[in-house]
Amino acid sequence: MDRAVPRSVEAVDEARQWGRLMELARIGAIPGDGVNRQALTALDREARRLLIGWAEAAGATVTVDAAANLWLRREGTDPGAAPVLTGSHMDSQPAGGRFDGIYGVVAGLEVLSALHQSGTVTRRPIEVVAWTNEEGSRFAPGCMGSMAWSGFRPVESFAGIADADGVRFGDALAEHLAAEADIPRRPLGFAPGAAPHAYIEAHIEQGPRLEAEGLEIGVVTGIQGSRWFEVTVSGDSAHAGTTPVSLRRDAVQDALRALNALNDAMHDPADVLRFTVGRIAVSPNSSNSVADMVRFSIDLRHPDAAVLGPRGDAIAGVVQAALRNCTATVAETFSAAPTEFDPGVVAAVEGAAAALECRHALMPSGAFHDAQFVSRVAPAGMVFVPSRAGISHNPAEYTAPAQLAAGTRVLAKALLDLAA
Ligand code: HGY
Ligand code: MN
Ligand code: MN
């Protein structure tokens, strides 16, 4: 490990990076310093155009693939060498913050800018990628761009998924690609035997540990497993005033019975299992009509597949047993096994943090990331920077400029070592 700090790492510019993040945060800004920038919307495209302008000024070539993943490439001396990748996502939660996802894309861009500014040329090409729809809040599930790119699921399999307004993913993707028709295309995925040499994603921790332990950098060892389900409880709509309870097939009441049963079934005294119902839709959603349909989401996570498997597999039976007079369907829409990152990439990140004398620790990720799908086809790892009070998926999400710059310098050093 070269312990000297390369000029390109020193060229990482804290103010330039912060300025870009704050300019992007204005696109989809919501009260409380938050951001709502949903995937494949005009806001998403506006942010991408801003990023593309900066990337071209840094000498990168820009391409888009069939899943609308956006690629910023800096050539190396050996153009045929497998590239080193970095990046993250640009879409946000509906009540999102200014850093989740977008920090990793801007950090990758900052590395390209620093390499360009310092005239540093690496042997391997370096590519920054902005993955499509990581959050899964407009179109569920998340990580569609990285799942399609890694071959985990074909992009066509998402086409029929509709957002809250009934817009199908396939149509939103087609509209998006048409709006970016001026950007050169690249094939989705990679040729056999031409997988990237390595991938490192910089991201905010979205948890309290780094701040609580006074650490600057998280060297991420892996990502806990996650499974998403969609539960639909079906009854009959009826008049709230005239229909006796004994004759009702009330989807709200049976959904409540199912939720209570699920809470009991998913209880974990060690508080490691994460069971979340974040979205509930009621039809016809009228105060004086008995509900004929309730649809709710389940997000289930655990670091151990031996726990996540059985607990997730039990969900359908728990729901069915809880119903009194409605019917229900339970569909699994997302399943990402627990991920262990590549030891070589983890060592590159840890070595970079040590070389730059950053206080760091090895740690797993509670949040999922596109890196979990990239890691199935290429050696992957992540760099975390602290989140104030561990807050994320909330407008109050915050990381200081100097903390973000430290993360980007570690990213730059690790990428340089891997691209040598
Ligand atoms: O849900 C997640 O873990 C990620 O932040 N989208
Ligand atoms: Mn994220
Ligand atoms: Mn997120």
Coordinates of C-alpha atoms and ligand atoms in Angstrom, one line a residue:
M1 CA 0.0 0.0 0.0
D2 CA 1.5 3.3 -1.1
R3 CA 1.2 5.5 2.1
A4 CA 2.0 8.8 0.3
V5 CA -1.0 10.9 -0.4
P6 CA -1.3 11.3 -4.2
R7 CA -1.8 14.7 -5.7
S8 CA -5.1 13.7 -7.1
V9 CA -6.4 12.8 -3.6
E10 CA -5.2 16.2 -2.4
A11 CA -7.1 17.8 -5.4
V12 CA -10.4 16.6 -3.9
D13 CA -12.1 19.9 -3.3
E14 CA -14.5 20.1 -0.2
A15 CA -16.1 23.3 -1.4
R16 CA -16.7 22.2 -5.0
Q17 CA -18.2 19.0 -3.8
W18 CA -20.5 20.7 -1.2
G19 CA -21.5 23.3 -3.8
R20 CA -22.6 20.6 -6.2
L21 CA -24.5 18.7 -3.6
M22 CA -26.4 21.9 -2.5
E23 CA -27.1 22.8 -6.1
L24 CA -28.5 19.3 -6.7
A25 CA -30.5 19.6 -3.4
R26 CA -32.5 22.4 -4.9
I27 CA -33.9 20.1 -7.5
G28 CA -36.9 18.6 -5.8
A29 CA -36.3 20.6 -2.6
I30 CA -38.9 20.1 0.1
P31 CA -39.3 22.0 3.5
G32 CA -36.8 21.3 6.2
D33 CA -33.8 21.0 3.8
G34 CA -35.2 17.8 2.3
V35 CA -35.5 16.4 -1.2
N36 CA -38.2 14.6 -3.0
R37 CA -36.7 13.6 -6.4
Q38 CA -38.4 10.4 -7.7
A39 CA -36.8 8.1 -10.2
L40 CA -37.5 8.7 -13.9
T41 CA -39.2 12.1 -13.4
A42 CA -38.4 15.5 -14.9
L43 CA -36.7 16.4 -11.6
D44 CA -34.5 13.3 -12.0
R45 CA -33.6 14.3 -15.6
E46 CA -32.8 17.9 -14.5
A47 CA -30.4 16.6 -11.8
R48 CA -28.8 14.2 -14.4
R49 CA -28.3 17.1 -16.8
L50 CA -26.5 19.1 -14.2
L51 CA -24.3 16.1 -13.4
I52 CA -23.5 15.5 -17.0
G53 CA -22.4 19.1 -17.5
W54 CA -19.9 18.8 -14.6
A55 CA -18.7 15.4 -15.8
E56 CA -18.0 16.6 -19.4
A57 CA -16.1 19.6 -17.9
A58 CA -14.0 17.0 -16.1
G59 CA -13.2 15.2 -19.4
A60 CA -15.5 12.3 -18.9
T61 CA -17.6 10.6 -21.6
V62 CA -21.3 10.1 -20.8
T63 CA -23.5 7.2 -21.8
V64 CA -26.9 5.7 -20.7
D65 CA -27.9 2.1 -20.8
A66 CA -31.3 0.4 -21.4
A67 CA -32.2 0.6 -17.7
A68 CA -31.4 4.4 -17.7
N69 CA -28.3 3.8 -15.6
L70 CA -26.1 6.9 -16.3
W71 CA -22.3 6.3 -16.8
L72 CA -19.5 8.8 -16.6
R73 CA -16.2 7.3 -17.9
R74 CA -12.6 8.5 -17.6
E75 CA -10.2 6.6 -19.8
G76 CA -7.1 4.9 -18.5
T77 CA -3.8 4.2 -20.3
D78 CA -5.2 0.6 -21.0
P79 CA -8.6 1.2 -22.5
G80 CA -9.2 -2.6 -22.7
A81 CA -8.6 -3.1 -19.0
A82 CA -11.6 -3.9 -16.8
P83 CA -12.7 -0.6 -15.3
V84 CA -12.9 0.3 -11.7
L85 CA -16.5 1.5 -10.9
T86 CA -17.9 3.8 -8.3
G87 CA -21.3 5.5 -7.9
S88 CA -24.6 5.3 -6.2
H89 CA -28.2 6.6 -6.9
M90 CA -29.7 10.0 -7.6
D91 CA -33.4 9.2 -6.7
S92 CA -34.6 10.0 -3.2
Q93 CA -37.3 9.0 -0.8
P94 CA -40.5 11.1 -0.9
A95 CA -39.4 12.7 2.4
G96 CA -35.7 12.3 1.7
G97 CA -32.5 14.1 2.6
R98 CA -29.8 15.9 0.6
F99 CA -27.2 13.1 0.8
D100 CA -28.7 9.6 0.6
G101 CA -27.4 8.2 -2.7
I102 CA -26.5 11.5 -4.4
Y103 CA -23.4 11.8 -2.2
G104 CA -21.9 8.7 -3.7
V105 CA -22.5 9.9 -7.3
V106 CA -21.1 13.4 -6.5
A107 CA -18.2 11.8 -4.7
G108 CA -17.4 9.7 -7.8
L109 CA -17.6 12.8 -9.9
E110 CA -15.4 14.7 -7.5
V111 CA -12.8 11.9 -8.0
L112 CA -13.0 12.4 -11.7
S113 CA -12.6 16.2 -11.3
A114 CA -9.6 15.7 -9.0
L115 CA -7.9 13.3 -11.4
H116 CA -8.6 15.7 -14.3
Q117 CA -7.3 18.7 -12.4
S118 CA -4.2 17.0 -11.2
G119 CA -3.5 15.4 -14.6
T120 CA -3.5 12.0 -13.1
V121 CA -3.9 9.0 -15.5
T122 CA -4.6 5.6 -14.1
R123 CA -4.0 2.3 -16.0
R124 CA -7.6 1.2 -15.7
P125 CA -10.6 3.3 -16.8
I126 CA -12.7 4.7 -14.0
E127 CA -16.4 4.9 -14.3
V128 CA -19.0 6.6 -12.2
V129 CA -22.5 5.2 -12.3
A130 CA -25.9 6.6 -11.2
W131 CA -28.2 3.6 -10.8
T132 CA -31.8 3.8 -11.7
N133 CA -34.5 3.6 -9.0
E134 CA -32.5 2.5 -6.0
E135 CA -35.1 3.6 -3.5
G136 CA -38.1 1.8 -4.9
S137 CA -40.4 4.4 -3.5
R138 CA -42.1 5.4 -6.8
F139 CA -41.7 2.0 -8.4
A140 CA -41.2 -0.9 -6.0
P141 CA -38.9 -2.7 -5.5
G142 CA -35.7 -0.7 -5.3
C143 CA -32.4 -1.4 -7.0
M144 CA -34.0 -1.9 -10.4
G145 CA -31.0 -0.4 -12.3
S146 CA -28.4 -2.4 -10.6
M147 CA -30.5 -5.6 -10.6
A148 CA -30.9 -5.2 -14.4
W149 CA -27.3 -4.4 -15.0
S150 CA -26.0 -7.3 -12.9
G151 CA -28.4 -9.7 -14.6
F152 CA -30.2 -10.5 -11.3
R153 CA -33.5 -9.6 -13.0
P154 CA -34.3 -8.5 -16.6
V155 CA -35.3 -4.9 -16.9
E156 CA -38.4 -6.0 -18.8
S157 CA -39.7 -7.8 -15.7
F158 CA -40.3 -4.4 -14.1
A159 CA -42.3 -3.0 -17.0
G160 CA -45.8 -3.6 -15.5
I161 CA -45.1 -2.2 -12.1
A162 CA -47.2 1.0 -11.6
D163 CA -46.6 4.0 -9.4
A164 CA -49.3 5.6 -7.2
D165 CA -50.7 7.5 -10.3
G166 CA -50.9 4.3 -12.4
V167 CA -47.9 5.1 -14.5
R168 CA -46.1 1.8 -15.6
F169 CA -42.4 1.6 -15.1
G170 CA -42.0 0.5 -18.7
D171 CA -43.7 3.6 -20.0
A172 CA -41.8 5.9 -17.6
L173 CA -38.5 4.3 -18.7
A174 CA -39.3 4.7 -22.4
E175 CA -40.3 8.3 -21.8
H176 CA -37.0 8.9 -19.9
L177 CA -34.8 7.3 -22.5
A178 CA -36.6 9.3 -25.3
A179 CA -35.9 12.5 -23.3
E180 CA -32.2 11.5 -23.1
A181 CA -32.0 10.3 -26.7
D182 CA -29.1 12.8 -27.3
I183 CA -26.9 10.9 -24.8
P184 CA -25.0 8.1 -26.4
R185 CA -26.2 4.6 -25.5
R186 CA -24.2 1.7 -24.0
P187 CA -25.2 -1.9 -23.8
L188 CA -26.9 -2.9 -20.5
G189 CA -24.5 -5.1 -18.4
F190 CA -21.1 -6.2 -19.6
A191 CA -19.6 -8.8 -22.0
P192 CA -18.8 -12.2 -20.6
G193 CA -15.4 -12.1 -18.9
A194 CA -15.4 -8.3 -19.0
A195 CA -16.9 -7.7 -15.5
P196 CA -15.6 -4.6 -13.8
H197 CA -12.3 -5.0 -11.8
A198 CA -13.9 -3.6 -8.7
Y199 CA -16.7 -1.3 -7.4
I200 CA -16.7 1.0 -4.4
E201 CA -19.8 3.0 -3.4
A202 CA -19.5 6.0 -1.1
H203 CA -22.6 6.5 1.0
I204 CA -23.8 8.2 4.2
E205 CA -24.1 5.6 7.1
Q206 CA -27.8 6.4 7.7
G207 CA -27.2 5.2 11.3
P208 CA -25.7 6.5 14.5
R209 CA -22.6 4.5 15.0
L210 CA -19.8 6.5 13.3
E211 CA -20.9 9.7 15.1
A212 CA -21.4 8.0 18.4
E213 CA -17.9 6.5 18.3
G214 CA -16.2 9.6 17.0
L215 CA -15.2 7.9 13.7
E216 CA -14.8 9.6 10.3
I217 CA -15.0 6.5 8.0
G218 CA -16.9 3.3 8.0
V219 CA -15.2 0.5 6.1
V220 CA -18.2 -1.5 5.1
T221 CA -17.9 -5.3 5.4
G222 CA -21.4 -6.2 3.9
I223 CA -25.1 -5.6 3.8
Q224 CA -27.8 -7.3 5.7
G225 CA -30.4 -9.3 3.8
S226 CA -33.8 -7.7 2.9
R227 CA -37.1 -9.0 1.6
W228 CA -40.1 -6.9 0.5
F229 CA -43.7 -8.2 0.4
E230 CA -47.0 -6.7 -0.9
V231 CA -50.1 -7.8 1.1
T232 CA -53.6 -7.3 -0.4
V233 CA -56.6 -7.8 1.9
S234 CA -59.9 -8.0 0.0
G235 CA -63.4 -7.6 1.4
D236 CA -66.6 -5.9 0.2
S237 CA -67.4 -2.2 0.3
A238 CA -70.6 -1.4 2.2
H239 CA -72.6 1.5 3.7
A240 CA -71.1 2.5 7.0
G241 CA -74.5 3.4 8.5
T242 CA -76.8 0.6 7.4
T243 CA -74.5 -2.5 7.3
P244 CA -74.4 -4.5 10.5
V245 CA -70.9 -5.4 11.5
S246 CA -71.9 -9.1 11.5
L247 CA -72.5 -8.8 7.7
R248 CA -69.4 -6.9 6.8
R249 CA -66.2 -8.1 5.0
D250 CA -64.2 -5.2 6.2
A251 CA -60.7 -5.1 4.7
V252 CA -59.5 -2.5 7.2
Q253 CA -60.4 -4.7 10.2
D254 CA -58.9 -7.8 8.8
A255 CA -55.7 -5.9 7.8
L256 CA -55.4 -4.7 11.4
R257 CA -55.8 -8.3 12.6
A258 CA -53.0 -9.4 10.1
L259 CA -50.7 -6.5 11.2
N260 CA -51.1 -7.4 14.8
A261 CA -50.4 -11.0 14.2
L262 CA -47.4 -10.1 12.1
N263 CA -46.0 -7.8 14.8
D264 CA -46.2 -10.7 17.3
A265 CA -44.6 -13.1 14.8
M266 CA -41.8 -10.7 13.9
H267 CA -40.9 -9.7 17.4
D268 CA -37.2 -10.1 18.2
P269 CA -36.1 -9.5 21.8
A270 CA -32.6 -8.9 20.5
D271 CA -34.0 -6.1 18.2
V272 CA -31.9 -7.3 15.2
L273 CA -34.8 -8.3 13.0
R274 CA -36.3 -5.2 11.2
F275 CA -40.0 -5.5 10.3
T276 CA -41.5 -2.4 8.8
V277 CA -44.9 -1.6 7.3
G278 CA -44.3 1.8 5.6
R279 CA -47.1 2.1 3.1
I280 CA -50.8 1.4 3.5
A281 CA -53.5 2.0 0.9
V282 CA -57.2 1.7 1.5
S283 CA -60.0 1.5 -1.1
P284 CA -62.4 3.2 -1.6
N285 CA -60.7 5.3 1.2
S286 CA -64.0 7.0 2.1
S287 CA -65.0 7.7 5.7
N288 CA -68.6 6.3 5.3
S289 CA -67.8 3.2 3.1
V290 CA -66.6 0.0 4.6
A291 CA -63.2 -0.8 2.9
D292 CA -63.1 -3.5 0.2
M293 CA -59.3 -3.5 -0.1
V294 CA -56.3 -2.7 1.9
R295 CA -52.8 -3.1 0.4
F296 CA -49.7 -2.8 2.7
S297 CA -46.0 -3.1 2.2
I298 CA -43.6 -5.2 4.3
D299 CA -39.9 -4.6 4.5
L300 CA -38.1 -7.4 6.4
R301 CA -34.3 -7.4 7.1
H302 CA -31.8 -9.4 9.0
P303 CA -28.0 -10.1 8.6
D304 CA -28.5 -13.9 8.9
A305 CA -30.1 -15.8 6.1
A306 CA -31.0 -18.5 8.6
V307 CA -33.3 -16.0 10.3
L308 CA -34.5 -14.0 7.3
G309 CA -35.5 -17.1 5.4
P310 CA -37.9 -18.7 7.9
R311 CA -39.3 -15.4 9.2
G312 CA -40.1 -14.2 5.7
D313 CA -41.5 -17.5 4.6
A314 CA -43.9 -17.5 7.6
I315 CA -45.5 -14.2 6.6
A316 CA -48.2 -15.6 4.3
G317 CA -49.4 -18.2 6.8
V318 CA -49.5 -15.6 9.6
V319 CA -51.7 -13.3 7.4
Q320 CA -54.1 -16.0 6.3
A321 CA -54.5 -17.3 9.9
A322 CA -55.4 -13.8 11.2
L323 CA -58.2 -13.0 8.7
R324 CA -61.8 -13.3 10.0
N325 CA -63.9 -12.9 6.8
C326 CA -61.7 -11.3 4.1
T327 CA -59.3 -13.0 1.7
A328 CA -55.7 -11.9 1.2
T329 CA -52.8 -12.4 -1.2
V330 CA -49.1 -12.1 -0.2
A331 CA -46.6 -11.4 -3.0
E332 CA -42.8 -11.2 -2.4
T333 CA -41.5 -8.4 -4.6
F334 CA -37.8 -8.2 -3.6
S335 CA -35.3 -10.5 -2.1
A336 CA -31.6 -9.6 -1.5
A337 CA -29.6 -12.2 0.4
P338 CA -27.1 -11.0 3.1
T339 CA -24.0 -9.8 1.3
E340 CA -20.4 -10.1 2.3
F341 CA -18.1 -7.7 0.4
D342 CA -14.9 -8.7 -1.3
P343 CA -12.0 -8.9 1.2
G344 CA -9.6 -7.3 -1.4
V345 CA -11.9 -4.3 -1.8
V346 CA -12.6 -4.0 1.9
A347 CA -8.8 -4.0 2.4
A348 CA -8.3 -1.3 -0.2
V349 CA -10.9 0.9 1.6
E350 CA -9.4 0.2 5.0
G351 CA -5.9 0.8 3.6
A352 CA -6.9 4.1 2.1
A353 CA -8.5 5.2 5.4
A354 CA -5.3 4.3 7.3
A355 CA -3.1 6.0 4.7
L356 CA -5.1 9.2 5.1
E357 CA -5.1 8.8 8.9
C358 CA -8.9 8.8 9.2
R359 CA -10.4 7.3 12.3
H360 CA -12.3 4.3 10.9
A361 CA -13.9 1.0 11.8
L362 CA -15.2 -2.1 10.0
M363 CA -18.9 -2.2 10.0
P364 CA -21.9 -3.9 8.3
S365 CA -24.6 -1.8 6.5
G366 CA -28.2 -1.9 7.8
A367 CA -29.4 -0.1 4.7
F368 CA -29.4 -1.9 1.4
H369 CA -27.5 -0.4 -1.6
D370 CA -26.8 -1.1 -5.2
A371 CA -23.5 -2.5 -4.1
Q372 CA -25.3 -5.7 -3.0
F373 CA -26.2 -6.5 -6.6
V374 CA -22.9 -5.4 -8.1
S375 CA -21.1 -7.7 -5.6
R376 CA -22.8 -10.7 -7.2
V377 CA -20.8 -10.1 -10.4
A378 CA -17.7 -8.0 -9.4
P379 CA -15.6 -7.5 -6.2
A380 CA -17.4 -4.7 -4.3
G381 CA -17.1 -2.6 -1.2
M382 CA -18.4 0.6 0.4
V383 CA -17.2 3.7 2.2
F384 CA -19.4 5.3 4.9
V385 CA -19.4 8.8 6.2
P386 CA -21.2 9.8 9.4
S387 CA -24.9 10.7 9.6
R388 CA -25.8 13.3 12.2
A389 CA -27.8 11.6 14.9
G390 CA -28.1 8.6 12.5
I391 CA -31.0 10.3 10.8
S392 CA -31.9 9.4 7.2
H393 CA -35.0 9.0 4.9
N394 CA -35.9 12.3 6.6
P395 CA -35.3 15.9 5.5
A396 CA -33.1 16.4 8.6
E397 CA -30.5 14.0 7.1
Y398 CA -27.1 15.8 7.5
T399 CA -23.4 15.2 7.0
A400 CA -20.8 18.1 7.2
P401 CA -18.8 19.2 4.2
A402 CA -15.5 18.1 5.8
Q403 CA -16.9 14.7 6.6
L404 CA -18.1 14.3 3.1
A405 CA -14.7 15.4 1.7
A406 CA -12.9 12.9 4.0
G407 CA -15.0 10.1 2.6
T408 CA -14.3 11.2 -1.0
R409 CA -10.5 11.3 -0.3
V410 CA -10.7 7.8 1.0
L411 CA -12.7 6.8 -2.0
A412 CA -10.2 8.5 -4.3
K413 CA -7.2 6.7 -2.7
A414 CA -8.9 3.3 -2.8
L415 CA -10.0 3.7 -6.4
L416 CA -6.5 4.8 -7.4
D417 CA -5.0 1.8 -5.8
L418 CA -7.4 -0.5 -7.5
A419 CA -7.0 1.3 -10.9
A420 CA -3.2 1.2 -10.8
Ligands
HGY1 O1 -34.0 1.0 2.0 C1 -32.8 1.1 2.0 O2 -32.1 0.4 2.8 C2 -32.1 2.1 1.1 O3 -31.8 3.2 1.8 N1 -32.9 2.4 -0.1
MN2 MN -29.2 5.1 -0.5
MN3 MN -32.3 5.4 0.8

